[in-house]
Short mmCIF file of N, CA, C and O in Angstrom, two decimals:
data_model
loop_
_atom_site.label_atom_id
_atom_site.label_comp_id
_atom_site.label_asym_id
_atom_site.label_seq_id
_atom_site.Cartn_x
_atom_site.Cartn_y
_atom_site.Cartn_z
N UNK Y 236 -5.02 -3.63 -1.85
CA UNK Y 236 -6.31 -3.12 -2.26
C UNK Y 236 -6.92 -4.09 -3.27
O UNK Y 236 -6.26 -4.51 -4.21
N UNK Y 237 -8.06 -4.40 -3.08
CA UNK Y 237 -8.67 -5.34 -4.08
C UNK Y 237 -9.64 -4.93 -5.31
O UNK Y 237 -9.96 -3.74 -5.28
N UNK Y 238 -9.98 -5.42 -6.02
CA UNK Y 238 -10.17 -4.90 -7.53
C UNK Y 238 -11.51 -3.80 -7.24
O UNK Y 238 -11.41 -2.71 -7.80
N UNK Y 239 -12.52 -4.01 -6.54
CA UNK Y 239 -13.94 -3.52 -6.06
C UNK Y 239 -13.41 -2.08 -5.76
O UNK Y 239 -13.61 -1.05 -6.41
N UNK Y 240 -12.58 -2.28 -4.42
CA UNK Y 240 -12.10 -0.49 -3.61
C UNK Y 240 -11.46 -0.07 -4.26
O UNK Y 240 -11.37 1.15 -4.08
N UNK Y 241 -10.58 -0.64 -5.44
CA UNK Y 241 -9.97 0.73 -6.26
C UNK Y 241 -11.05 0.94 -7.68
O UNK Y 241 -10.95 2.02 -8.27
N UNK Y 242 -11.67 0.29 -8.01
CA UNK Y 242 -12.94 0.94 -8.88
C UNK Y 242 -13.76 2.12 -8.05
O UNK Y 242 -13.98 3.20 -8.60
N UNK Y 243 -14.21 1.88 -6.72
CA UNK Y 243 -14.62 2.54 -5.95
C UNK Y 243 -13.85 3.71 -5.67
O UNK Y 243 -14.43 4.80 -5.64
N UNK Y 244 -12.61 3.63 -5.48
CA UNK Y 244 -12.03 4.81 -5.47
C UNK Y 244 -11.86 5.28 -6.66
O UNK Y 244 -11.93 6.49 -6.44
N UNK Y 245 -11.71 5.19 -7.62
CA UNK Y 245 -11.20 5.69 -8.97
C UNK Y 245 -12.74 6.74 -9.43
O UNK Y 245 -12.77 7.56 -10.35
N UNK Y 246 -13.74 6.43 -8.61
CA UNK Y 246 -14.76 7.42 -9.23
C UNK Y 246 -15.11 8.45 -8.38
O UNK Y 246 -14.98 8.58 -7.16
N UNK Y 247 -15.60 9.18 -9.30
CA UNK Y 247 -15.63 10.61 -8.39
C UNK Y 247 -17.29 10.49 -8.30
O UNK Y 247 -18.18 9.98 -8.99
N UNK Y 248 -17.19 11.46 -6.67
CA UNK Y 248 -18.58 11.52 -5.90
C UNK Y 248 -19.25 12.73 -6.78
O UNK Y 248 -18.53 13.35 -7.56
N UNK Y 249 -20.56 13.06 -6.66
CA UNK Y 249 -20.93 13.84 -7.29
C UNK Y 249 -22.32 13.83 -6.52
O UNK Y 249 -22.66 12.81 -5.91
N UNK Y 250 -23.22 15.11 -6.54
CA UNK Y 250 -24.07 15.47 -5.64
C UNK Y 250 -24.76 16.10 -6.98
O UNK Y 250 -24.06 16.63 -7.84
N UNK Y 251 -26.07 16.02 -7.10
CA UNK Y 251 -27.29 16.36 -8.51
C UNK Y 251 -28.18 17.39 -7.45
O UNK Y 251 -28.73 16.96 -6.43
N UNK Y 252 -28.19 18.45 -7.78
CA UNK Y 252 -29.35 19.35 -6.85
C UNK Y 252 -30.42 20.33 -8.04
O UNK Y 252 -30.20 21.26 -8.81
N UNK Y 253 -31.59 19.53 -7.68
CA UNK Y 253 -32.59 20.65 -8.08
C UNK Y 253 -33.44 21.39 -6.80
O UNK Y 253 -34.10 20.80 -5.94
N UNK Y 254 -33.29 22.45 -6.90
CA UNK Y 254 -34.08 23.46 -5.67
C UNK Y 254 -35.36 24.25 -6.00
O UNK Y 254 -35.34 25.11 -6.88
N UNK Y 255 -36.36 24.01 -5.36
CA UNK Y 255 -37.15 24.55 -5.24
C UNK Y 255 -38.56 24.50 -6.76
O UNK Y 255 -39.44 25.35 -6.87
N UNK Y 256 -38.40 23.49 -7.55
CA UNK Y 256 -39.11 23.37 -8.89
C UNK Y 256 -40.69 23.41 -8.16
O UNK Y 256 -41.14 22.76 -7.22
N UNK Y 257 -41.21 24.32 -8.92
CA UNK Y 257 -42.14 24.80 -8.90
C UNK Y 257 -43.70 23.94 -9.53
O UNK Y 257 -44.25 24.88 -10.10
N UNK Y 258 -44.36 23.10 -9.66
CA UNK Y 258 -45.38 22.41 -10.34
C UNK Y 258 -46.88 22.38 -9.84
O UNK Y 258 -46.98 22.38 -8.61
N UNK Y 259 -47.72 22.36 -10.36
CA UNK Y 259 -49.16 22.81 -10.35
C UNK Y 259 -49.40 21.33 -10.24
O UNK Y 259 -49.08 20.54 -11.13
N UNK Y 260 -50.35 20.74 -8.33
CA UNK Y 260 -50.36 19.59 -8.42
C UNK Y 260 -51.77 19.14 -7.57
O UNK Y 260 -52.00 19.52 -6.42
N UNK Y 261 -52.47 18.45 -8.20
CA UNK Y 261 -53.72 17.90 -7.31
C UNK Y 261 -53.26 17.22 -5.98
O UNK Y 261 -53.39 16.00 -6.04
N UNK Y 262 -52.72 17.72 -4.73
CA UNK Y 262 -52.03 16.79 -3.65
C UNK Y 262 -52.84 17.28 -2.40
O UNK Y 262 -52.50 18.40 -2.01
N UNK Y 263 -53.72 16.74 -1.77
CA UNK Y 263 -53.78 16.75 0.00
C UNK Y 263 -55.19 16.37 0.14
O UNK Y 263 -55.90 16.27 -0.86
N UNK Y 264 -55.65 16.16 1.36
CA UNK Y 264 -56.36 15.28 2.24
C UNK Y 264 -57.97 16.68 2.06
O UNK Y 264 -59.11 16.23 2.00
N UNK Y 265 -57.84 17.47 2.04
CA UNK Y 265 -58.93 18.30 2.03
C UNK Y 265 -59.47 18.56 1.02
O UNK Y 265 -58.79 18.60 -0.01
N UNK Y 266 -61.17 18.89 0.96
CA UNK Y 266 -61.71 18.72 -0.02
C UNK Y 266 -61.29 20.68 -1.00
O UNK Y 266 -61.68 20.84 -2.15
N UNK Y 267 -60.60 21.69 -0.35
CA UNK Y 267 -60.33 22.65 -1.48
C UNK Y 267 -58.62 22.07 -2.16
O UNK Y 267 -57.87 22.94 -2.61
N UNK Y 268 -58.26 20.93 -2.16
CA UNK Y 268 -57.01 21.00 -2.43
C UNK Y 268 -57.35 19.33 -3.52
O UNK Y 268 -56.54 18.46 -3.82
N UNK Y 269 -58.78 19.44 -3.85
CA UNK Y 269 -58.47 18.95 -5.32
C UNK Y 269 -58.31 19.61 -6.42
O UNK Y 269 -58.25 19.11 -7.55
N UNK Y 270 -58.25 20.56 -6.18
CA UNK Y 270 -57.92 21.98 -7.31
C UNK Y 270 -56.50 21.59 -6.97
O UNK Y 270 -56.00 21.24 -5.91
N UNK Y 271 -55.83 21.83 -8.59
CA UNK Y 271 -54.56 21.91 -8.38
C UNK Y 271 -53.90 23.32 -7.65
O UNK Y 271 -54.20 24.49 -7.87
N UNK Y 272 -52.80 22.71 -6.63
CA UNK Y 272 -52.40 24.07 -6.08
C UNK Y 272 -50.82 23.94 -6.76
O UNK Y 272 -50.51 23.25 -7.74
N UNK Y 273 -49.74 25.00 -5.77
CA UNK Y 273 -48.55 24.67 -6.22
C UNK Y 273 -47.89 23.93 -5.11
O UNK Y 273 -48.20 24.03 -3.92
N UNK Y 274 -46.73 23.00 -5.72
CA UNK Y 274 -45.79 22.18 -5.06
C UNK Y 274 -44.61 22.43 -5.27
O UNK Y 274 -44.26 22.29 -6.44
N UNK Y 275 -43.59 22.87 -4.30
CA UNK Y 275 -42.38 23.05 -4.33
C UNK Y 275 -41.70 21.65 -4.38
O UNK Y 275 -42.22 20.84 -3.61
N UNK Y 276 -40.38 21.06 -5.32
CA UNK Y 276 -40.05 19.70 -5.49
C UNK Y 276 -38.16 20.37 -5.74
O UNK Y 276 -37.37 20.95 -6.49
N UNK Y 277 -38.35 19.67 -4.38
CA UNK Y 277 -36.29 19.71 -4.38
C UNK Y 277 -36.03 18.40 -4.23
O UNK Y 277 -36.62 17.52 -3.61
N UNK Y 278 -34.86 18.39 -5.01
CA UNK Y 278 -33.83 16.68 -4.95
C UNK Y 278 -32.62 16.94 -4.66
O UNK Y 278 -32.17 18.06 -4.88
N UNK Y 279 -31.98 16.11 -4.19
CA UNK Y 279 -30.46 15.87 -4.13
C UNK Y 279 -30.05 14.37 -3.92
O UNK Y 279 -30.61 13.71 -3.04
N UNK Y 280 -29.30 13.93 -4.54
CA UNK Y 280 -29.02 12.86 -5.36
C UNK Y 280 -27.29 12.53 -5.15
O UNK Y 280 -26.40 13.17 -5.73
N UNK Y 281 -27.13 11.78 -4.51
CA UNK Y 281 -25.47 11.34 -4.39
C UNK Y 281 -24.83 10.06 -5.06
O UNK Y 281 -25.32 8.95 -4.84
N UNK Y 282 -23.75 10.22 -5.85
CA UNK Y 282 -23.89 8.92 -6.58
C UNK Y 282 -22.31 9.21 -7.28
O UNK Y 282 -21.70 10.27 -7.30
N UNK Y 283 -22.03 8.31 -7.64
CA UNK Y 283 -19.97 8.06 -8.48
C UNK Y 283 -20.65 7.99 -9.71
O UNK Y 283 -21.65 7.43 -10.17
N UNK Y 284 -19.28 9.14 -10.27
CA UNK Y 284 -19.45 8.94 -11.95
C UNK Y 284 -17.87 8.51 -12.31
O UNK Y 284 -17.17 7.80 -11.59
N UNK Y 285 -17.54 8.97 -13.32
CA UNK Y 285 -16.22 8.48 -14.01
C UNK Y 285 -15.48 9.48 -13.65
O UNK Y 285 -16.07 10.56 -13.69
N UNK Y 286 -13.85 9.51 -13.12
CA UNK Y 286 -13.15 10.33 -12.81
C UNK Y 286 -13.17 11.78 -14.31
O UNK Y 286 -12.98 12.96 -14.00
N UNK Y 287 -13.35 11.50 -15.34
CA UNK Y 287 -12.78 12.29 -16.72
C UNK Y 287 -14.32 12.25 -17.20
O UNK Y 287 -14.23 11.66 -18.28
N UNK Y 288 -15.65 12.53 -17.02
CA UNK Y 288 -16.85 12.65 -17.98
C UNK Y 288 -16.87 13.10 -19.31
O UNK Y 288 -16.42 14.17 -19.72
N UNK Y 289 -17.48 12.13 -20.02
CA UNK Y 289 -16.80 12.77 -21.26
C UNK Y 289 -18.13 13.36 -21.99
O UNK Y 289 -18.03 14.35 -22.71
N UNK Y 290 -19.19 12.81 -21.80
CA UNK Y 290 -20.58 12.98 -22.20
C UNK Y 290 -21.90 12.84 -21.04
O UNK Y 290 -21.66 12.58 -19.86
N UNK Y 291 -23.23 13.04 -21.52
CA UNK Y 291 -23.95 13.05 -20.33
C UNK Y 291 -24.51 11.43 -20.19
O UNK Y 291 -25.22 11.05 -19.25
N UNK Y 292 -24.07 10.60 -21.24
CA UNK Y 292 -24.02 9.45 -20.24
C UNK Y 292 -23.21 8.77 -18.92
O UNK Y 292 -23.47 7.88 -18.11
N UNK Y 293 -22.04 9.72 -19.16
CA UNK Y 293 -21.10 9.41 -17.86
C UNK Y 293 -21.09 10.20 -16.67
O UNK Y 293 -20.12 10.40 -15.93
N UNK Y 294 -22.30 10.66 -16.56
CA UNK Y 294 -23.29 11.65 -15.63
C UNK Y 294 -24.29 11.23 -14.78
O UNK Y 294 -25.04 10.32 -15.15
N UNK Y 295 -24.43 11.77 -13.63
CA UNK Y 295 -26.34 11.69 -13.08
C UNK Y 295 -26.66 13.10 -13.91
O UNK Y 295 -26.12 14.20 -14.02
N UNK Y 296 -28.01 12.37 -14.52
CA UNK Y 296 -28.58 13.45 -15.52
C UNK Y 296 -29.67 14.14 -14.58
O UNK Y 296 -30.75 13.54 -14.59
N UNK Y 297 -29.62 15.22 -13.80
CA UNK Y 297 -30.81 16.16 -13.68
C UNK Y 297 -32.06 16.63 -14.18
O UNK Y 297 -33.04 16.92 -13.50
N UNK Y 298 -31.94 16.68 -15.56
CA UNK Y 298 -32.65 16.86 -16.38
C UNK Y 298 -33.46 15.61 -16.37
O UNK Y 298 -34.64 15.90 -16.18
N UNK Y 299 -33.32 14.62 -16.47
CA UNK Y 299 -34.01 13.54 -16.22
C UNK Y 299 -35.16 13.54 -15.22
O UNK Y 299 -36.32 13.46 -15.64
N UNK Y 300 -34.91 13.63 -14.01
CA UNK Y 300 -35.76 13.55 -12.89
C UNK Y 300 -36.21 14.96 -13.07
O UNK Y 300 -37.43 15.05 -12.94
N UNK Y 301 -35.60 16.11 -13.33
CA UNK Y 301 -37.05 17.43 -13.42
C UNK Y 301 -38.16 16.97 -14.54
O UNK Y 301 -39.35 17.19 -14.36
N UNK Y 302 -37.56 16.17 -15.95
CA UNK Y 302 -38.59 16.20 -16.74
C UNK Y 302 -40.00 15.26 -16.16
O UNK Y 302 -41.19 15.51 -16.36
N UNK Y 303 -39.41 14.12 -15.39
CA UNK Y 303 -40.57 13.10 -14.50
C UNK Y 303 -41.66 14.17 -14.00
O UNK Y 303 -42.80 14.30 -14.45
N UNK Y 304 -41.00 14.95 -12.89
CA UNK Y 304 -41.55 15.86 -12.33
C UNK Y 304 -42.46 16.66 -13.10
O UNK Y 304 -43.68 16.63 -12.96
N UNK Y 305 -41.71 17.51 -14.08
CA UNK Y 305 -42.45 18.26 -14.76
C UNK Y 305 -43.60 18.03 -15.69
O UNK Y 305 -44.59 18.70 -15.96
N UNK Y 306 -43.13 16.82 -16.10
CA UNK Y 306 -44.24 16.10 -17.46
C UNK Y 306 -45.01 15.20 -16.81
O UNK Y 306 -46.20 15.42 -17.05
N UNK Y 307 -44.81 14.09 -15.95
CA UNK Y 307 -44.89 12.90 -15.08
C UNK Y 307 -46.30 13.68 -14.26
O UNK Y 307 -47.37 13.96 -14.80
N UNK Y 308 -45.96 13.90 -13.00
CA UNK Y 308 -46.56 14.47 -12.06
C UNK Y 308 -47.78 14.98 -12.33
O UNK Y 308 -48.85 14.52 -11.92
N UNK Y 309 -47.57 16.24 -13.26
CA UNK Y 309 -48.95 17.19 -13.66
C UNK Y 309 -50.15 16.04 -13.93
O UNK Y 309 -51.27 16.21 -13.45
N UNK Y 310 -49.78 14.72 -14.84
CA UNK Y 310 -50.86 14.13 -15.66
C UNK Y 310 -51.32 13.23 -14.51
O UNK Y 310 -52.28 12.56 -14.89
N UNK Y 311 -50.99 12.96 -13.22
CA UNK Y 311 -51.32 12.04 -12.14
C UNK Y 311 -52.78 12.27 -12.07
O UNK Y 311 -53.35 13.30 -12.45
N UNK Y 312 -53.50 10.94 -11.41
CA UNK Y 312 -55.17 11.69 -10.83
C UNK Y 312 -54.20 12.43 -9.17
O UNK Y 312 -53.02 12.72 -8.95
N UNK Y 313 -55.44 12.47 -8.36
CA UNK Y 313 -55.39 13.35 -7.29
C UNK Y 313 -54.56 12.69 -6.74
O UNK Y 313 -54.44 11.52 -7.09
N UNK Y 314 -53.79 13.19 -5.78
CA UNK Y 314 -53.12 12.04 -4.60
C UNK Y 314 -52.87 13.10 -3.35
O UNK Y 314 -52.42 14.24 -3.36
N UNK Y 315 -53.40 12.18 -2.17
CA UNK Y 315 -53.37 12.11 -1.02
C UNK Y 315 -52.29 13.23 -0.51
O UNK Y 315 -52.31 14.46 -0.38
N UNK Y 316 -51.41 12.27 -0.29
CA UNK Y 316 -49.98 12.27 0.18
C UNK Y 316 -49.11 12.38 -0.03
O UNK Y 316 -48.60 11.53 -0.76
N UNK Y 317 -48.20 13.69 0.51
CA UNK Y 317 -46.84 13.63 0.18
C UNK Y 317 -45.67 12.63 0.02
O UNK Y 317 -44.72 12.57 -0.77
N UNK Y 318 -46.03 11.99 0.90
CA UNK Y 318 -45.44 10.79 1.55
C UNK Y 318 -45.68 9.61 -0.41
O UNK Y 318 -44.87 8.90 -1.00
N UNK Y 319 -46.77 9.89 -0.65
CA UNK Y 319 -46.64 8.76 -1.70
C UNK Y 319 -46.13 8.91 -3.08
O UNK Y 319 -45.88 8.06 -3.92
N UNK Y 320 -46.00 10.45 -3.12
CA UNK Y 320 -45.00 11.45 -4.38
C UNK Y 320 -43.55 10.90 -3.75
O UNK Y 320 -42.74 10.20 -4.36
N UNK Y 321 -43.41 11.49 -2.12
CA UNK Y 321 -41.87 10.88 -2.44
C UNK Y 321 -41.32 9.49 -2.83
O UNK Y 321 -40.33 9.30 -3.55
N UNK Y 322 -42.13 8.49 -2.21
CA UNK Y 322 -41.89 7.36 -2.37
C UNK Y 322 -41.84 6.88 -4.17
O UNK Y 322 -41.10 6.02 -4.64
N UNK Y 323 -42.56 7.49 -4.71
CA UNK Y 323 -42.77 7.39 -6.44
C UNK Y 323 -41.39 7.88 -7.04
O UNK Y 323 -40.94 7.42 -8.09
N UNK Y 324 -40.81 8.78 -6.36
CA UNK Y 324 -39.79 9.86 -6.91
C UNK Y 324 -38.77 9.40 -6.33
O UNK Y 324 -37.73 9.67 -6.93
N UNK Y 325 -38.61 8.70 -5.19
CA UNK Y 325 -37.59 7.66 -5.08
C UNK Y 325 -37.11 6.89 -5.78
O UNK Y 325 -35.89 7.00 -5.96
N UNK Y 326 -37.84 5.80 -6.47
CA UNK Y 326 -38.04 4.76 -7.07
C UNK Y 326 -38.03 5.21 -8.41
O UNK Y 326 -37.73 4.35 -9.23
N UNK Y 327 -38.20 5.99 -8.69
CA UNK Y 327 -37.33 6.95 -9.89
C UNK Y 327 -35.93 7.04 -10.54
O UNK Y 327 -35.23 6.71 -11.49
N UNK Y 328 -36.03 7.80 -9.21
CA UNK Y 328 -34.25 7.88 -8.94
C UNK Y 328 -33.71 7.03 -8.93
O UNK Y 328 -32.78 6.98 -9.74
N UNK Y 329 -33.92 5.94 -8.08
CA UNK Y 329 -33.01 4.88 -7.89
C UNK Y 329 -32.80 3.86 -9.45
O UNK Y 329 -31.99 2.95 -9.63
N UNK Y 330 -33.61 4.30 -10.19
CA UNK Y 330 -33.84 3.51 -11.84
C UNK Y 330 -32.38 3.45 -11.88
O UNK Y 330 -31.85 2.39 -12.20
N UNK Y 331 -31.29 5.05 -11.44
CA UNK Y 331 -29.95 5.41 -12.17
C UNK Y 331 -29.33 4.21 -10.96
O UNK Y 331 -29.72 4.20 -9.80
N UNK Y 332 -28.27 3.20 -11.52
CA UNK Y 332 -27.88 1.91 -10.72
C UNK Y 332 -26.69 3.32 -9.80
O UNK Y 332 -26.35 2.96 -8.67
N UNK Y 333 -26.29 4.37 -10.13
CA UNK Y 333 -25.10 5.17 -9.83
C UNK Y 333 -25.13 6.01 -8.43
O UNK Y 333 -24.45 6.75 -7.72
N UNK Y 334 -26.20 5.49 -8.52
CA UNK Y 334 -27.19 6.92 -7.30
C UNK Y 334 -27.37 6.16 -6.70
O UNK Y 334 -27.93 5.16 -7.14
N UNK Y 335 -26.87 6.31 -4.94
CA UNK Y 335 -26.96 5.49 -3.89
C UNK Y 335 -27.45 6.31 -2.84
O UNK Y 335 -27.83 5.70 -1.84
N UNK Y 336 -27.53 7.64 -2.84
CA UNK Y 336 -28.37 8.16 -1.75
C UNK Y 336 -29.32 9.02 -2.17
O UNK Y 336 -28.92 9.60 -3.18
N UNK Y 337 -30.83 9.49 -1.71
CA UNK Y 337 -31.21 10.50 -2.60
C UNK Y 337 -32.42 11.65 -1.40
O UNK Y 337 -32.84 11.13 -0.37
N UNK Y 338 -32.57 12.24 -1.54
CA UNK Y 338 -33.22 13.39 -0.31
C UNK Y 338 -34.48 14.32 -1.47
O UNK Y 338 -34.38 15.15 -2.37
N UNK Y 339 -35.38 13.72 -0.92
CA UNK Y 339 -36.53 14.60 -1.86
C UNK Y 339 -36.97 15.73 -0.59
O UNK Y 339 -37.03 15.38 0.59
N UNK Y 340 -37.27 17.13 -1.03
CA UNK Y 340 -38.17 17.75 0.11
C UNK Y 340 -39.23 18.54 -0.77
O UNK Y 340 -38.97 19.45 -1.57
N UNK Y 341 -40.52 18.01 -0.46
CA UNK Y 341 -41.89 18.01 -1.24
C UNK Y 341 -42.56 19.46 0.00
O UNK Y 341 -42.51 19.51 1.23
N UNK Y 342 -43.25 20.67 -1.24
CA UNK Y 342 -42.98 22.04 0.27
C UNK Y 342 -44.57 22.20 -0.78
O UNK Y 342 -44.67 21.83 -1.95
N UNK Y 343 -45.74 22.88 0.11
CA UNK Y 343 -46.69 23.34 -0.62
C UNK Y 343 -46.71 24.29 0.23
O UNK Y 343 -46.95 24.23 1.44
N UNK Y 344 -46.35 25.56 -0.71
CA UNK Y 344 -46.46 26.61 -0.07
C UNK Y 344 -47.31 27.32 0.08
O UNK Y 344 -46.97 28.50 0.15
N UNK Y 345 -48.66 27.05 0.20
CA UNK Y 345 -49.64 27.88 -0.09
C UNK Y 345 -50.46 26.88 1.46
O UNK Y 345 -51.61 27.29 1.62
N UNK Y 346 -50.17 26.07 2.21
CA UNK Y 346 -50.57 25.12 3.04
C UNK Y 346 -51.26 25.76 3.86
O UNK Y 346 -52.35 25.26 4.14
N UNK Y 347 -50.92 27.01 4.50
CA UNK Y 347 -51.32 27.81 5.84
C UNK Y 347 -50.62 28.93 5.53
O UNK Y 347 -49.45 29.00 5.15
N UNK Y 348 -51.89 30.33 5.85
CA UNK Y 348 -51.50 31.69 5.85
C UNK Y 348 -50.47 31.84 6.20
O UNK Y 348 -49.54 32.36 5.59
N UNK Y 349 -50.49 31.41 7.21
CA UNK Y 349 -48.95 32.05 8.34
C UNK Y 349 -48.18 31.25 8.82
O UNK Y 349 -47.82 30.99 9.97
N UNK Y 350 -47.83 30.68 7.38
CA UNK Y 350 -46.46 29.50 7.28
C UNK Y 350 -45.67 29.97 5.79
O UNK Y 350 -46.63 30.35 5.12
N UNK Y 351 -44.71 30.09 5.12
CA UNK Y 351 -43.70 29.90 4.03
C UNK Y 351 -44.45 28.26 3.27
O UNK Y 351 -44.87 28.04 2.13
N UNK Y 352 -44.39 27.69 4.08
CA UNK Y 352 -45.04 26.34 3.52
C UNK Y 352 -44.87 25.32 4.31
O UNK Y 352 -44.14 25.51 5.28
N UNK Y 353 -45.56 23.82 4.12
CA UNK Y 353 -45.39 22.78 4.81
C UNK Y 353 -45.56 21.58 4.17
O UNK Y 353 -46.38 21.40 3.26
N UNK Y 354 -44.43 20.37 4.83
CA UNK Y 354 -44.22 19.67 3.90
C UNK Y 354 -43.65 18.51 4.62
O UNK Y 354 -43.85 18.25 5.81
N UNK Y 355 -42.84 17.74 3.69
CA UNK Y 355 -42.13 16.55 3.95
C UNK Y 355 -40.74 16.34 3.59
O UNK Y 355 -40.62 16.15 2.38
N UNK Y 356 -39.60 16.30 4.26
CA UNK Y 356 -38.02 15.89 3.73
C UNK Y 356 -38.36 14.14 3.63
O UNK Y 356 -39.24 13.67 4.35
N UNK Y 357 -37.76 13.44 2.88
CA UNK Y 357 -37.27 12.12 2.84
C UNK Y 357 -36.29 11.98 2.39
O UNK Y 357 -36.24 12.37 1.22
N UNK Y 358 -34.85 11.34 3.02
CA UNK Y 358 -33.55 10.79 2.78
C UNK Y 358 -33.82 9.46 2.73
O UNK Y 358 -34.34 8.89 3.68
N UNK Y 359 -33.50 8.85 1.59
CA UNK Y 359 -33.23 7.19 1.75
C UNK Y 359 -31.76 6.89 0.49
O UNK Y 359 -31.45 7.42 -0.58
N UNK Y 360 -31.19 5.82 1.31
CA UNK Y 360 -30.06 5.17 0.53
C UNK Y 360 -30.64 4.24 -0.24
O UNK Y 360 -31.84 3.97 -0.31
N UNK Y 361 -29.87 3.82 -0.72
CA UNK Y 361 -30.22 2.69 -2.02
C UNK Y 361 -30.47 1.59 -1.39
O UNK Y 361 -31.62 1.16 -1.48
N UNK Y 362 -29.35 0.73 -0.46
CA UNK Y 362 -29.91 -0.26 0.28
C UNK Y 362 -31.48 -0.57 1.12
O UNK Y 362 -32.34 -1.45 1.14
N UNK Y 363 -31.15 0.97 1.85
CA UNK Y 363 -32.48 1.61 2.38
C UNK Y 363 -33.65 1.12 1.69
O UNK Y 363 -34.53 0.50 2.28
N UNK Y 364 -33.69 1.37 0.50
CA UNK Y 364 -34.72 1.60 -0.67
C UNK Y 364 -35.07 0.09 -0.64
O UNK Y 364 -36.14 -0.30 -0.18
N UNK Y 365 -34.07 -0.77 -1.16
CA UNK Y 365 -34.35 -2.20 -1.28
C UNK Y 365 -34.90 -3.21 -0.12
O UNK Y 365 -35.40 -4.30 -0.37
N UNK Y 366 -34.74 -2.66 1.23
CA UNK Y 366 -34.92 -3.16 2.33
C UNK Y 366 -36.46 -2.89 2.43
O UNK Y 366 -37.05 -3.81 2.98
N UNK Y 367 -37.33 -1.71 1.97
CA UNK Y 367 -38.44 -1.18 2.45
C UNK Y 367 -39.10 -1.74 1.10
O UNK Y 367 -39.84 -2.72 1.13
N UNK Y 368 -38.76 -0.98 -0.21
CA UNK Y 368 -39.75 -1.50 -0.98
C UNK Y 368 -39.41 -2.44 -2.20
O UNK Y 368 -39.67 -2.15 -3.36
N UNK Y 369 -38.79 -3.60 -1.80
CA UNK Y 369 -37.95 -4.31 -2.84
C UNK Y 369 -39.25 -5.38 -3.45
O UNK Y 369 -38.94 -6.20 -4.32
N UNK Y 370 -40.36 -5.33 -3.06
CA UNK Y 370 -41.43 -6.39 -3.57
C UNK Y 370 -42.40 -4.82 -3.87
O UNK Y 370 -42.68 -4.66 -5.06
N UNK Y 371 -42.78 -3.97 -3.13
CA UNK Y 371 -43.58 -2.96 -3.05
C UNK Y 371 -43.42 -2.00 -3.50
O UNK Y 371 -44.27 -1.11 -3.39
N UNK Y 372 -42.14 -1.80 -4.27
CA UNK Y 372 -42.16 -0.30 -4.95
C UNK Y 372 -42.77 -0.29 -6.11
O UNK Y 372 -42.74 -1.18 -6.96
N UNK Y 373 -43.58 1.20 -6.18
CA UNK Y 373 -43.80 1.34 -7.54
C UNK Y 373 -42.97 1.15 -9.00
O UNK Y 373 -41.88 1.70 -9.17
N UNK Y 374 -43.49 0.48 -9.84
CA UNK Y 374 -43.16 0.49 -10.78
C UNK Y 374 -42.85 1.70 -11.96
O UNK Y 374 -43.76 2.23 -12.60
N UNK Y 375 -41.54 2.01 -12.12
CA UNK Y 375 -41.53 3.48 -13.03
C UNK Y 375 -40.48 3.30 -13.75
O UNK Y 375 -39.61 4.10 -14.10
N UNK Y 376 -40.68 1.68 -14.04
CA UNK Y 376 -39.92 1.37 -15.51
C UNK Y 376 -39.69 1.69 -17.06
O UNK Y 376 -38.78 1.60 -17.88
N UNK Y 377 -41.29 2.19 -17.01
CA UNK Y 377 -41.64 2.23 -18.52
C UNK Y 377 -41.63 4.21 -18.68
O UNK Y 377 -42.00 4.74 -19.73
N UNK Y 378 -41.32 4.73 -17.92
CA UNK Y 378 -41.16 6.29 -17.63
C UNK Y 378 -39.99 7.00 -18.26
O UNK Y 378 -39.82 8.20 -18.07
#
């Protein structure tokens, strides 16, 4: 075994889930949905921490990515597209070097009477991430 696969093995997998966060958001293509409506914002986040955690730096912090969401988001101007929240909230995530896979599902439930809601899943890996927007991703350094 060489030095890489037993670091690799020596850490434990760990899965970060926020479900269903609730936020008041200027998002879609029609002219009554520049009023802020609501946006349902779930994550799940896969990534190795330290076999023994001893503090929440030796963690994927949750709290982290709800506060983006929560504080982040609201102050945006209008936006379009779901599609361009996830891609922002990707590139987020991926800030943590630990987190190698991540699944946003963006739900506005208020979309159509006679729907629960409608929306967008996005899964991307980390490589994934670098392959698509490694010159083009947003910047959410200073966040």
């Amino acid at each position: 075994m060489n030095d890489a696969s037993h670091v690799a093995a020596a850490n434990l997998p760990v899965e970060i889930i926020l479900r269903k966060m609730r936020i008041m958001l200027r998002i879609g293509i029609h002219a009554h949905e520049r009023a802020p409506q609501p946006l349902s914002v779930s994550v799940q986040a896969r990534g190795m921490i330290p076999p023994a955690p001893r503090d929440l730096g030796d963690v994927l912090d949750y709290e982290r990515i709800r506060n983006y969401v929560q504080h982040d988001w609201p102050q945006r101007a209008h936006t379009d597209l779901l599609e361009t929240l996830a891609v922002d909230l990707l590139g987020f995530i991926f800030q943590d070097p630990r987190i190698g896979e991540a699944e946003i599902t963006l739900v506005k439930p208020d979309a159509f009477p006679e729907t629960e809601g409608a929306g967008i899943r996005v899964r991307l890996s980390r490589s994934a991430w670098r392959e698509l927007y490694a010159t083009a991703a947003p910047d959410n350094s200073a966040r």
